[in-house]
Amino acid sequence: MNNKIKAAITGVHGYLPDFVLDNKKLSEMVDTNDEWITTRTGIKERRILKNGGAASDMATEAVKGLLEKTSTKAEDIDLIVVGTVTADYPFPSTANIVCDKAGLKNAFGFDIKAACSGFIYSISTAAQFIETGKYKKVIVVGVDMMSSIIDYEDRTTCVIFGDGAGAVLLEPNIEGYGVQDFILRNDGEGRKYLVQPAGGSKNPATIETVEKRMHFVKQEGKQVFKFAVTNMAEVSAEIMEKNNLTSEDVDWLVPHQANLRIIDATANRMGLTKDKVMINIEKYGNTTAATLPLCLWDYEKQLKKGDNLILSAFGGGFTWGAVYLKWAYNS
Ligand code: UT7
């Protein structure tokens, strides 16, 4: 028994749009093929939100499903933290809009912009509000509608990304379950290699920015790969060492789903066998802030109370980090 309050995940839910964009359809849009995409990334298909939907719509679906599943009243939620780089608008925040759409009348909320590390940054931040004893029910969402900022004429980026949302409920736990530790890092020089150049105060929208396709994601894949493969592996090993965890102690690696080769390198560095690694990249591609909660959602039934999970991510910023948590329930 440990009386210190920890923030435990007590439920997880997700939302994925119906439309499936598979490698075959993509190869009719740009000069690519299933073999290249599969061997270089591990991705087979991704989901795309159509019909004028926005990030808040996916987040709201995930939140509503989470509330229903955990028998939680919308008005009992104290706070919602949304990790996203594809907010509906520059302002207000996606969190504000989700509060309205999902009826979170007594909550406050804010967005965290940390690209593919959005969920790691968000859950670490949200956990603090529980650990202080101030709040009892906090929702953390990772959502991205990458199709809204992807150039479907650029084969180097359009094959990678997809849309989706995942949400978890955090509640206080005094039995030692929940978030144990986190390490968060950033290096702003990474903006040279991964950036959405226009639409912010540096390059506000003009006819020229649109004509130059500057509102789309630009990525130097090889450079990002080098940083990602090193840093995601290192930070995952670091959080294990810091918490005296051996590879036997770790039950699950929950890795950001950017590239199967990055996931494999991280698992190898941690000394984990494949059966301990959550992988769904083949179905959804890289959904940016949504990859980690979507993994938890997909694997929820296999998780057991007391399992040690290491969540790990790397993304635009650069941002990266790892979270160590003890799973709090059996499904
Ligand atoms: O989640 C946020 C962080 N992002 C990441 O973690 C992404 C990290 N980077 C990557 O995952 C990989 O770098 C990519 C998947 C983006 C690219 O894989 P790569 O093995 O690094 O390929 P490359 O960029 O070195 O390109 C190799 C070749 C090039 O042709 P040449 O110059 O060798 O003739 C590219 O033009 O593959 C070509 N290529 C493609 N061919 C078919 C690039 N994209 C495609 C494509 N289909 N979609």
mmCIF file of C-alpha atoms and ligand atoms in Angstrom:
data_model
loop_
_atom_site.group_PDB
_atom_site.id
_atom_site.type_symbol
_atom_site.label_atom_id
_atom_site.label_comp_id
_atom_site.label_asym_id
_atom_site.label_seq_id
_atom_site.Cartn_x
_atom_site.Cartn_y
_atom_site.Cartn_z
ATOM 1 C CA MET A 1 0.000 0.000 0.000
ATOM 2 C CA ASN A 2 1.304 3.403 -0.974
ATOM 3 C CA ASN A 3 -0.781 6.367 0.092
ATOM 4 C CA LYS A 4 0.689 8.803 -2.407
ATOM 5 C CA ILE A 5 -1.930 9.646 -5.040
ATOM 6 C CA LYS A 6 -1.107 8.418 -8.521
ATOM 7 C CA ALA A 7 -3.021 9.060 -11.751
ATOM 8 C CA ALA A 8 -4.330 5.740 -13.048
ATOM 9 C CA ILE A 9 -5.932 5.019 -16.401
ATOM 10 C CA THR A 10 -9.392 3.594 -15.601
ATOM 11 C CA GLY A 11 -10.726 3.357 -19.156
ATOM 12 C CA VAL A 12 -9.756 3.802 -22.794
ATOM 13 C CA HIS A 13 -11.738 4.317 -25.951
ATOM 14 C CA GLY A 14 -11.025 5.293 -29.532
ATOM 15 C CA TYR A 15 -12.527 6.482 -32.754
ATOM 16 C CA LEU A 16 -11.483 5.742 -36.314
ATOM 17 C CA PRO A 17 -13.198 7.095 -39.412
ATOM 18 C CA ASP A 18 -14.822 4.519 -41.720
ATOM 19 C CA PHE A 19 -13.017 5.433 -44.936
ATOM 20 C CA VAL A 20 -10.025 3.174 -45.588
ATOM 21 C CA LEU A 21 -7.197 4.467 -47.773
ATOM 22 C CA ASP A 22 -5.118 1.392 -48.569
ATOM 23 C CA ASN A 23 -1.762 1.146 -50.314
ATOM 24 C CA LYS A 24 -3.421 0.141 -53.574
ATOM 25 C CA LYS A 25 -5.586 3.284 -53.666
ATOM 26 C CA LEU A 26 -2.553 5.420 -52.786
ATOM 27 C CA SER A 27 -0.559 3.896 -55.628
ATOM 28 C CA GLU A 28 -3.251 5.187 -57.998
ATOM 29 C CA MET A 29 -2.812 8.707 -56.559
ATOM 30 C CA VAL A 30 1.016 9.025 -56.426
ATOM 31 C CA ASP A 31 4.048 7.148 -57.744
ATOM 32 C CA THR A 32 4.309 4.500 -55.018
ATOM 33 C CA ASN A 33 3.504 0.855 -54.438
ATOM 34 C CA ASP A 34 2.452 -1.556 -51.701
ATOM 35 C CA GLU A 35 5.870 -3.220 -51.565
ATOM 36 C CA TRP A 36 7.755 0.067 -50.933
ATOM 37 C CA ILE A 37 5.312 1.281 -48.289
ATOM 38 C CA THR A 38 5.155 -2.068 -46.492
ATOM 39 C CA THR A 39 8.891 -2.711 -46.352
ATOM 40 C CA ARG A 40 9.877 0.897 -45.496
ATOM 41 C CA THR A 41 7.136 1.636 -42.957
ATOM 42 C CA GLY A 42 4.976 -1.411 -42.147
ATOM 43 C CA ILE A 43 1.792 0.434 -43.148
ATOM 44 C CA LYS A 44 -0.946 -1.288 -45.178
ATOM 45 C CA GLU A 45 -3.842 1.131 -44.767
ATOM 46 C CA ARG A 46 -4.947 4.247 -42.922
ATOM 47 C CA ARG A 47 -8.299 5.853 -42.058
ATOM 48 C CA ILE A 48 -9.396 9.202 -43.454
ATOM 49 C CA LEU A 49 -12.120 11.486 -42.057
ATOM 50 C CA LYS A 50 -14.435 12.713 -44.818
ATOM 51 C CA ASN A 51 -17.540 14.863 -45.185
ATOM 52 C CA GLY A 52 -16.329 18.052 -43.524
ATOM 53 C CA GLY A 53 -15.482 16.421 -40.198
ATOM 54 C CA ALA A 54 -12.811 17.895 -37.915
ATOM 55 C CA ALA A 55 -10.474 16.744 -35.150
ATOM 56 C CA SER A 56 -13.024 17.687 -32.470
ATOM 57 C CA ASP A 57 -15.583 15.326 -34.037
ATOM 58 C CA MET A 58 -13.245 12.339 -33.693
ATOM 59 C CA ALA A 59 -12.205 13.410 -30.184
ATOM 60 C CA THR A 60 -15.858 13.840 -29.157
ATOM 61 C CA GLU A 61 -16.734 10.345 -30.381
ATOM 62 C CA ALA A 62 -13.818 8.891 -28.412
ATOM 63 C CA VAL A 63 -14.796 10.857 -25.283
ATOM 64 C CA LYS A 64 -18.492 9.935 -25.483
ATOM 65 C CA GLY A 65 -17.591 6.265 -25.891
ATOM 66 C CA LEU A 66 -15.195 6.519 -22.940
ATOM 67 C CA LEU A 67 -17.848 8.091 -20.696
ATOM 68 C CA GLU A 68 -20.377 5.415 -21.597
ATOM 69 C CA LYS A 69 -17.920 2.567 -21.151
ATOM 70 C CA THR A 70 -16.727 3.783 -17.737
ATOM 71 C CA SER A 71 -20.256 4.789 -16.596
ATOM 72 C CA THR A 72 -18.993 8.322 -16.012
ATOM 73 C CA LYS A 73 -21.281 11.359 -16.174
ATOM 74 C CA ALA A 74 -20.085 14.089 -18.519
ATOM 75 C CA GLU A 75 -20.652 16.727 -15.821
ATOM 76 C CA ASP A 76 -18.296 14.890 -13.430
ATOM 77 C CA ILE A 77 -15.247 15.491 -15.627
ATOM 78 C CA ASP A 78 -12.954 18.153 -14.117
ATOM 79 C CA LEU A 79 -10.455 18.630 -16.938
ATOM 80 C CA ILE A 80 -9.741 17.523 -20.509
ATOM 81 C CA VAL A 81 -6.292 17.745 -22.063
ATOM 82 C CA VAL A 82 -6.120 17.273 -25.829
ATOM 83 C CA GLY A 83 -2.879 16.473 -27.633
ATOM 84 C CA THR A 84 -3.180 17.563 -31.266
ATOM 85 C CA VAL A 85 -1.453 19.463 -34.063
ATOM 86 C CA THR A 86 -4.586 19.551 -36.194
ATOM 87 C CA ALA A 87 -6.924 21.603 -34.008
ATOM 88 C CA ASP A 88 -10.217 22.611 -35.648
ATOM 89 C CA TYR A 89 -9.115 26.272 -35.531
ATOM 90 C CA PRO A 90 -6.029 28.265 -34.491
ATOM 91 C CA PHE A 91 -8.349 29.136 -31.573
ATOM 92 C CA PRO A 92 -10.405 28.217 -29.624
ATOM 93 C CA SER A 93 -8.747 25.013 -28.541
ATOM 94 C CA THR A 94 -10.030 21.595 -29.540
ATOM 95 C CA ALA A 95 -10.498 20.877 -25.821
ATOM 96 C CA ASN A 96 -12.946 23.795 -25.541
ATOM 97 C CA ILE A 97 -14.945 22.474 -28.493
ATOM 98 C CA VAL A 98 -15.010 18.914 -27.147
ATOM 99 C CA CYS A 99 -16.281 20.216 -23.779
ATOM 100 C CA ASP A 100 -19.198 21.739 -25.667
ATOM 101 C CA LYS A 101 -19.901 18.778 -27.971
ATOM 102 C CA ALA A 102 -19.567 16.082 -25.288
ATOM 103 C CA GLY A 103 -21.351 18.073 -22.567
ATOM 104 C CA LEU A 104 -18.374 18.415 -20.193
ATOM 105 C CA LYS A 105 -20.095 21.368 -18.503
ATOM 106 C CA ASN A 106 -17.937 21.510 -15.378
ATOM 107 C CA ALA A 107 -14.558 20.883 -16.994
ATOM 108 C CA PHE A 108 -11.868 23.224 -18.203
ATOM 109 C CA GLY A 109 -9.597 22.152 -21.009
ATOM 110 C CA PHE A 110 -6.612 22.990 -23.122
ATOM 111 C CA ASP A 111 -4.631 21.623 -26.058
ATOM 112 C CA ILE A 112 -1.024 20.494 -26.024
ATOM 113 C CA LYS A 113 0.899 20.778 -29.252
ATOM 114 C CA ALA A 114 3.742 18.262 -29.237
ATOM 115 C CA ALA A 115 3.078 16.476 -32.535
ATOM 116 C CA CYS A 116 3.669 12.723 -32.266
ATOM 117 C CA SER A 117 4.630 13.120 -28.595
ATOM 118 C CA GLY A 118 1.272 14.803 -27.921
ATOM 119 C CA PHE A 119 -0.153 11.951 -25.870
ATOM 120 C CA ILE A 120 3.005 11.496 -23.771
ATOM 121 C CA TYR A 121 3.188 15.222 -23.029
ATOM 122 C CA SER A 122 -0.565 15.376 -22.327
ATOM 123 C CA ILE A 123 -0.829 12.420 -19.969
ATOM 124 C CA SER A 124 2.243 13.568 -18.021
ATOM 125 C CA THR A 125 0.710 17.037 -17.643
ATOM 126 C CA ALA A 126 -2.773 15.759 -16.813
ATOM 127 C CA ALA A 127 -1.407 13.367 -14.178
ATOM 128 C CA GLN A 128 -0.163 16.346 -12.152
ATOM 129 C CA PHE A 129 -3.704 17.633 -11.620
ATOM 130 C CA ILE A 130 -4.663 14.266 -10.113
ATOM 131 C CA GLU A 131 -1.488 13.790 -8.066
ATOM 132 C CA THR A 132 -1.991 17.093 -6.259
ATOM 133 C CA GLY A 133 -5.390 15.847 -5.104
ATOM 134 C CA LYS A 134 -7.090 18.811 -6.768
ATOM 135 C CA TYR A 135 -8.958 16.881 -9.493
ATOM 136 C CA LYS A 136 -10.651 13.479 -9.551
ATOM 137 C CA LYS A 137 -11.631 12.814 -13.171
ATOM 138 C CA VAL A 138 -9.425 13.945 -16.027
ATOM 139 C CA ILE A 139 -9.701 12.929 -19.684
ATOM 140 C CA VAL A 140 -6.643 12.840 -21.929
ATOM 141 C CA VAL A 141 -7.203 12.719 -25.678
ATOM 142 C CA GLY A 142 -4.752 12.185 -28.502
ATOM 143 C CA VAL A 143 -6.344 13.180 -31.790
ATOM 144 C CA ASP A 144 -5.103 14.148 -35.218
ATOM 145 C CA MET A 145 -6.714 14.663 -38.568
ATOM 146 C CA MET A 146 -3.489 14.455 -40.514
ATOM 147 C CA SER A 147 -5.390 14.313 -43.815
ATOM 148 C CA SER A 148 -6.167 18.034 -43.305
ATOM 149 C CA ILE A 149 -2.460 18.974 -43.527
ATOM 150 C CA ILE A 150 -1.085 16.264 -45.820
ATOM 151 C CA ASP A 151 -0.211 16.891 -49.454
ATOM 152 C CA TYR A 152 -1.676 13.995 -51.438
ATOM 153 C CA GLU A 153 0.734 14.872 -54.266
ATOM 154 C CA ASP A 154 3.791 14.287 -52.025
ATOM 155 C CA ARG A 155 4.543 10.560 -51.945
ATOM 156 C CA THR A 156 7.143 10.970 -49.200
ATOM 157 C CA THR A 157 4.523 12.040 -46.618
ATOM 158 C CA CYS A 158 1.079 10.976 -47.844
ATOM 159 C CA VAL A 159 1.790 7.272 -47.472
ATOM 160 C CA ILE A 160 2.603 7.625 -43.785
ATOM 161 C CA PHE A 161 -0.186 9.500 -42.043
ATOM 162 C CA GLY A 162 -3.808 8.786 -41.093
ATOM 163 C CA ASP A 163 -6.658 10.130 -38.954
ATOM 164 C CA GLY A 164 -7.925 8.925 -35.579
ATOM 165 C CA ALA A 165 -8.558 9.657 -31.910
ATOM 166 C CA GLY A 166 -8.032 7.896 -28.603
ATOM 167 C CA ALA A 167 -9.060 8.919 -25.088
ATOM 168 C CA VAL A 168 -8.275 7.726 -21.573
ATOM 169 C CA LEU A 169 -9.846 8.511 -18.203
ATOM 170 C CA LEU A 170 -7.431 9.291 -15.368
ATOM 171 C CA GLU A 171 -8.536 8.887 -11.749
ATOM 172 C CA PRO A 172 -6.713 8.950 -8.399
ATOM 173 C CA ASN A 173 -5.233 5.677 -7.155
ATOM 174 C CA ILE A 174 -3.584 5.136 -3.773
ATOM 175 C CA GLU A 175 -2.630 1.485 -4.289
ATOM 176 C CA GLY A 176 0.393 2.255 -6.425
ATOM 177 C CA TYR A 177 -1.175 1.849 -9.882
ATOM 178 C CA GLY A 178 -1.006 4.562 -12.548
ATOM 179 C CA VAL A 179 1.675 6.906 -13.848
ATOM 180 C CA GLN A 180 4.961 6.163 -12.060
ATOM 181 C CA ASP A 181 7.399 8.360 -13.958
ATOM 182 C CA PHE A 182 8.000 10.258 -17.182
ATOM 183 C CA ILE A 183 10.858 11.786 -19.137
ATOM 184 C CA LEU A 184 10.016 14.529 -21.641
ATOM 185 C CA ARG A 185 12.468 16.143 -24.035
ATOM 186 C CA ASN A 186 12.554 18.571 -26.949
ATOM 187 C CA ASP A 187 14.937 20.073 -29.488
ATOM 188 C CA GLY A 188 13.503 23.006 -31.436
ATOM 189 C CA GLU A 189 16.183 22.715 -34.111
ATOM 190 C CA GLY A 190 14.149 19.767 -35.381
ATOM 191 C CA ARG A 191 11.833 22.253 -37.100
ATOM 192 C CA LYS A 192 14.325 22.217 -39.985
ATOM 193 C CA TYR A 193 13.302 18.646 -40.770
ATOM 194 C CA LEU A 194 9.625 18.383 -39.861
ATOM 195 C CA VAL A 195 7.285 21.358 -40.054
ATOM 196 C CA GLN A 196 4.009 22.736 -41.351
ATOM 197 C CA PRO A 197 5.510 25.986 -42.651
ATOM 198 C CA ALA A 198 2.462 28.222 -43.116
ATOM 199 C CA GLY A 199 -0.714 29.126 -41.270
ATOM 200 C CA GLY A 200 0.959 30.424 -38.098
ATOM 201 C CA SER A 201 2.331 33.911 -37.308
ATOM 202 C CA LYS A 202 5.589 33.263 -39.196
ATOM 203 C CA ASN A 203 3.850 32.708 -42.529
ATOM 204 C CA PRO A 204 0.182 33.692 -42.261
ATOM 205 C CA ALA A 205 -2.069 32.363 -45.001
ATOM 206 C CA THR A 206 -1.706 34.229 -48.301
ATOM 207 C CA ILE A 207 -2.354 33.280 -51.900
ATOM 208 C CA GLU A 208 1.396 32.702 -52.197
ATOM 209 C CA THR A 209 1.584 30.307 -49.205
ATOM 210 C CA VAL A 210 -1.283 28.333 -50.687
ATOM 211 C CA GLU A 211 0.246 28.269 -54.173
ATOM 212 C CA LYS A 212 3.569 27.094 -52.721
ATOM 213 C CA ARG A 213 1.741 24.327 -50.801
ATOM 214 C CA MET A 214 3.216 25.629 -47.542
ATOM 215 C CA HIS A 215 0.192 24.601 -45.462
ATOM 216 C CA PHE A 216 1.119 20.961 -45.826
ATOM 217 C CA VAL A 217 3.534 18.897 -43.707
ATOM 218 C CA LYS A 218 7.119 18.997 -44.969
ATOM 219 C CA GLN A 219 9.390 16.230 -43.771
ATOM 220 C CA GLU A 220 12.967 15.237 -44.487
ATOM 221 C CA GLY A 221 12.238 11.608 -43.741
ATOM 222 C CA LYS A 222 15.796 10.313 -43.565
ATOM 223 C CA GLN A 223 16.898 12.982 -41.082
ATOM 224 C CA VAL A 224 13.809 12.508 -38.904
ATOM 225 C CA PHE A 225 14.338 8.757 -38.998
ATOM 226 C CA LYS A 226 17.900 9.128 -37.664
ATOM 227 C CA PHE A 227 16.830 11.286 -34.710
ATOM 228 C CA ALA A 228 13.714 9.200 -34.022
ATOM 229 C CA VAL A 229 15.425 5.833 -34.026
ATOM 230 C CA THR A 230 18.128 7.002 -31.605
ATOM 231 C CA ASN A 231 16.104 9.143 -29.243
ATOM 232 C CA MET A 232 13.048 6.922 -28.883
ATOM 233 C CA ALA A 233 15.245 3.933 -28.083
ATOM 234 C CA GLU A 234 17.464 5.912 -25.688
ATOM 235 C CA VAL A 235 14.661 7.539 -23.709
ATOM 236 C CA SER A 236 12.884 4.185 -23.360
ATOM 237 C CA ALA A 237 16.039 2.552 -22.019
ATOM 238 C CA GLU A 238 16.643 5.559 -19.764
ATOM 239 C CA ILE A 239 13.235 5.354 -18.069
ATOM 240 C CA MET A 240 13.816 1.625 -17.459
ATOM 241 C CA GLU A 241 17.192 2.288 -15.829
ATOM 242 C CA LYS A 242 15.843 5.189 -13.781
ATOM 243 C CA ASN A 243 13.131 2.915 -12.360
ATOM 244 C CA ASN A 244 15.336 -0.198 -12.014
ATOM 245 C CA LEU A 245 13.273 -2.125 -14.544
ATOM 246 C CA THR A 246 14.781 -5.054 -16.413
ATOM 247 C CA SER A 247 13.369 -6.289 -19.713
ATOM 248 C CA GLU A 248 11.587 -9.024 -17.715
ATOM 249 C CA ASP A 249 9.869 -6.389 -15.577
ATOM 250 C CA VAL A 250 8.401 -4.593 -18.604
ATOM 251 C CA ASP A 251 5.166 -6.230 -19.774
ATOM 252 C CA TRP A 252 4.415 -3.910 -22.680
ATOM 253 C CA LEU A 253 6.083 -1.333 -24.866
ATOM 254 C CA VAL A 254 3.475 1.093 -26.230
ATOM 255 C CA PRO A 255 5.448 2.781 -28.995
ATOM 256 C CA HIS A 256 4.516 5.649 -31.303
ATOM 257 C CA GLN A 257 3.505 4.107 -34.622
ATOM 258 C CA ALA A 258 5.601 6.044 -37.158
ATOM 259 C CA ASN A 259 7.659 3.301 -38.703
ATOM 260 C CA LEU A 260 7.988 -0.395 -37.908
ATOM 261 C CA ARG A 261 11.769 -0.110 -38.141
ATOM 262 C CA ILE A 262 11.823 2.571 -35.396
ATOM 263 C CA ILE A 263 9.558 0.411 -33.211
ATOM 264 C CA ASP A 264 11.825 -2.632 -33.710
ATOM 265 C CA ALA A 265 14.953 -0.638 -32.832
ATOM 266 C CA THR A 266 13.311 0.657 -29.645
ATOM 267 C CA ALA A 267 12.175 -2.818 -28.587
ATOM 268 C CA ASN A 268 15.676 -4.206 -29.269
ATOM 269 C CA ARG A 269 17.341 -1.476 -27.216
ATOM 270 C CA MET A 270 14.994 -2.341 -24.324
ATOM 271 C CA GLY A 271 15.679 -6.065 -24.735
ATOM 272 C CA LEU A 272 11.998 -6.835 -25.365
ATOM 273 C CA THR A 273 10.637 -9.645 -27.471
ATOM 274 C CA LYS A 274 8.048 -8.858 -30.152
ATOM 275 C CA ASP A 275 5.157 -10.309 -28.144
ATOM 276 C CA LYS A 276 5.535 -7.445 -25.632
ATOM 277 C CA VAL A 277 5.244 -4.704 -28.254
ATOM 278 C CA MET A 278 1.942 -3.115 -29.237
ATOM 279 C CA ILE A 279 1.728 -2.699 -33.003
ATOM 280 C CA ASN A 280 -1.216 -1.529 -35.103
ATOM 281 C CA ILE A 281 0.643 0.628 -37.645
ATOM 282 C CA GLU A 282 -0.453 -1.665 -40.486
ATOM 283 C CA LYS A 283 -4.111 -0.681 -39.930
ATOM 284 C CA TYR A 284 -3.955 3.041 -39.138
ATOM 285 C CA GLY A 285 -0.531 4.398 -40.209
ATOM 286 C CA ASN A 286 0.812 7.317 -38.190
ATOM 287 C CA THR A 287 -2.106 9.109 -36.502
ATOM 288 C CA THR A 288 0.354 11.447 -34.702
ATOM 289 C CA ALA A 289 -1.009 12.159 -31.167
ATOM 290 C CA ALA A 290 -3.558 9.322 -31.441
ATOM 291 C CA THR A 291 -1.177 6.387 -31.932
ATOM 292 C CA LEU A 292 -0.584 5.568 -28.258
ATOM 293 C CA PRO A 293 -4.203 5.660 -26.976
ATOM 294 C CA LEU A 294 -5.282 3.712 -30.072
ATOM 295 C CA CYS A 295 -2.713 1.034 -29.182
ATOM 296 C CA LEU A 296 -4.035 0.908 -25.609
ATOM 297 C CA TRP A 297 -7.573 0.614 -26.982
ATOM 298 C CA ASP A 298 -6.661 -2.200 -29.389
ATOM 299 C CA TYR A 299 -4.726 -4.137 -26.731
ATOM 300 C CA GLU A 300 -6.923 -3.313 -23.712
ATOM 301 C CA LYS A 301 -8.294 -6.859 -23.333
ATOM 302 C CA GLN A 302 -4.763 -8.296 -23.096
ATOM 303 C CA LEU A 303 -3.706 -5.912 -20.320
ATOM 304 C CA LYS A 304 -3.718 -7.096 -16.722
ATOM 305 C CA LYS A 305 -3.828 -5.176 -13.475
ATOM 306 C CA GLY A 306 -0.251 -4.509 -12.381
ATOM 307 C CA ASP A 307 1.305 -4.775 -15.854
ATOM 308 C CA ASN A 308 4.263 -2.444 -16.342
ATOM 309 C CA LEU A 309 3.854 -0.343 -19.501
ATOM 310 C CA ILE A 310 6.414 1.921 -21.134
ATOM 311 C CA LEU A 311 4.862 4.467 -23.490
ATOM 312 C CA SER A 312 7.370 5.999 -25.868
ATOM 313 C CA ALA A 313 7.193 8.533 -28.695
ATOM 314 C CA PHE A 314 9.174 10.822 -30.986
ATOM 315 C CA GLY A 315 7.844 13.551 -33.241
ATOM 316 C CA GLY A 316 7.820 17.048 -34.675
ATOM 317 C CA GLY A 317 9.514 19.757 -32.641
ATOM 318 C CA PHE A 318 11.507 17.652 -32.167
ATOM 319 C CA THR A 319 9.703 16.287 -29.140
ATOM 320 C CA TRP A 320 10.184 12.915 -27.503
ATOM 321 C CA GLY A 321 9.770 11.078 -24.250
ATOM 322 C CA ALA A 322 8.627 8.056 -22.313
ATOM 323 C CA VAL A 323 6.074 7.344 -19.595
ATOM 324 C CA TYR A 324 6.208 4.446 -17.160
ATOM 325 C CA LEU A 325 2.823 3.370 -15.827
ATOM 326 C CA LYS A 326 1.295 0.466 -13.957
ATOM 327 C CA TRP A 327 -1.962 -0.712 -15.522
ATOM 328 C CA ALA A 328 -4.811 -0.415 -13.007
ATOM 329 C CA TYR A 329 -7.533 -2.860 -14.081
ATOM 330 C CA ASN A 330 -8.501 -6.118 -15.757
ATOM 331 C CA SER A 331 -11.000 -5.763 -18.601
HETATM 332 O O1 UT7 B 1 6.032 10.544 -36.535
HETATM 333 C C1 UT7 B 1 6.720 11.725 -36.709
HETATM 334 C C2 UT7 B 1 8.120 11.471 -36.954
HETATM 335 N N1 UT7 B 1 8.339 10.927 -38.274
HETATM 336 C C3 UT7 B 1 9.005 9.796 -38.436
HETATM 337 O O2 UT7 B 1 9.366 9.155 -37.477
HETATM 338 C C4 UT7 B 1 9.325 9.393 -39.845
HETATM 339 C C5 UT7 B 1 10.745 8.971 -39.938
HETATM 340 N N2 UT7 B 1 11.170 8.641 -41.297
HETATM 341 C C6 UT7 B 1 10.753 7.518 -41.918
HETATM 342 O O3 UT7 B 1 9.963 6.755 -41.393
HETATM 343 C C7 UT7 B 1 11.363 7.185 -43.256
HETATM 344 O O4 UT7 B 1 12.452 8.048 -43.477
HETATM 345 C C8 UT7 B 1 10.378 7.295 -44.449
HETATM 346 C C9 UT7 B 1 9.368 6.171 -44.358
HETATM 347 C C10 UT7 B 1 9.674 8.644 -44.425
HETATM 348 C C11 UT7 B 1 11.148 7.132 -45.741
HETATM 349 O O5 UT7 B 1 11.873 5.906 -45.746
HETATM 350 P P1 UT7 B 1 13.423 5.901 -46.122
HETATM 351 O O6 UT7 B 1 13.841 4.483 -46.057
HETATM 352 O O7 UT7 B 1 14.130 6.866 -45.222
HETATM 353 O O8 UT7 B 1 13.415 6.369 -47.614
HETATM 354 P P2 UT7 B 1 14.171 7.623 -48.269
HETATM 355 O O9 UT7 B 1 13.506 8.889 -47.875
HETATM 356 O O10 UT7 B 1 15.615 7.484 -48.055
HETATM 357 O O11 UT7 B 1 13.858 7.340 -49.804
HETATM 358 C C12 UT7 B 1 14.398 6.191 -50.481
HETATM 359 C C13 UT7 B 1 13.910 6.199 -51.912
HETATM 360 C C14 UT7 B 1 14.102 7.545 -52.613
HETATM 361 O O12 UT7 B 1 14.415 7.285 -53.956
HETATM 362 P P3 UT7 B 1 15.939 7.345 -54.465
HETATM 363 O O13 UT7 B 1 16.391 8.754 -54.157
HETATM 364 O O14 UT7 B 1 16.653 6.303 -53.665
HETATM 365 O O15 UT7 B 1 15.808 7.034 -55.904
HETATM 366 C C15 UT7 B 1 12.737 8.181 -52.528
HETATM 367 O O16 UT7 B 1 12.483 9.093 -53.568
HETATM 368 O O17 UT7 B 1 12.505 5.950 -51.936
HETATM 369 C C16 UT7 B 1 11.839 6.974 -52.670
HETATM 370 N N3 UT7 B 1 10.526 7.181 -52.105
HETATM 371 C C17 UT7 B 1 9.458 6.435 -52.458
HETATM 372 N N4 UT7 B 1 9.297 5.437 -53.347
HETATM 373 C C18 UT7 B 1 8.074 4.878 -53.466
HETATM 374 C C19 UT7 B 1 10.146 8.057 -51.164
HETATM 375 N N5 UT7 B 1 8.833 7.918 -50.880
HETATM 376 C C20 UT7 B 1 8.382 6.908 -51.676
HETATM 377 C C21 UT7 B 1 7.138 6.282 -51.838
HETATM 378 N N6 UT7 B 1 7.027 5.280 -52.739
HETATM 379 N N7 UT7 B 1 6.044 6.642 -51.118
#
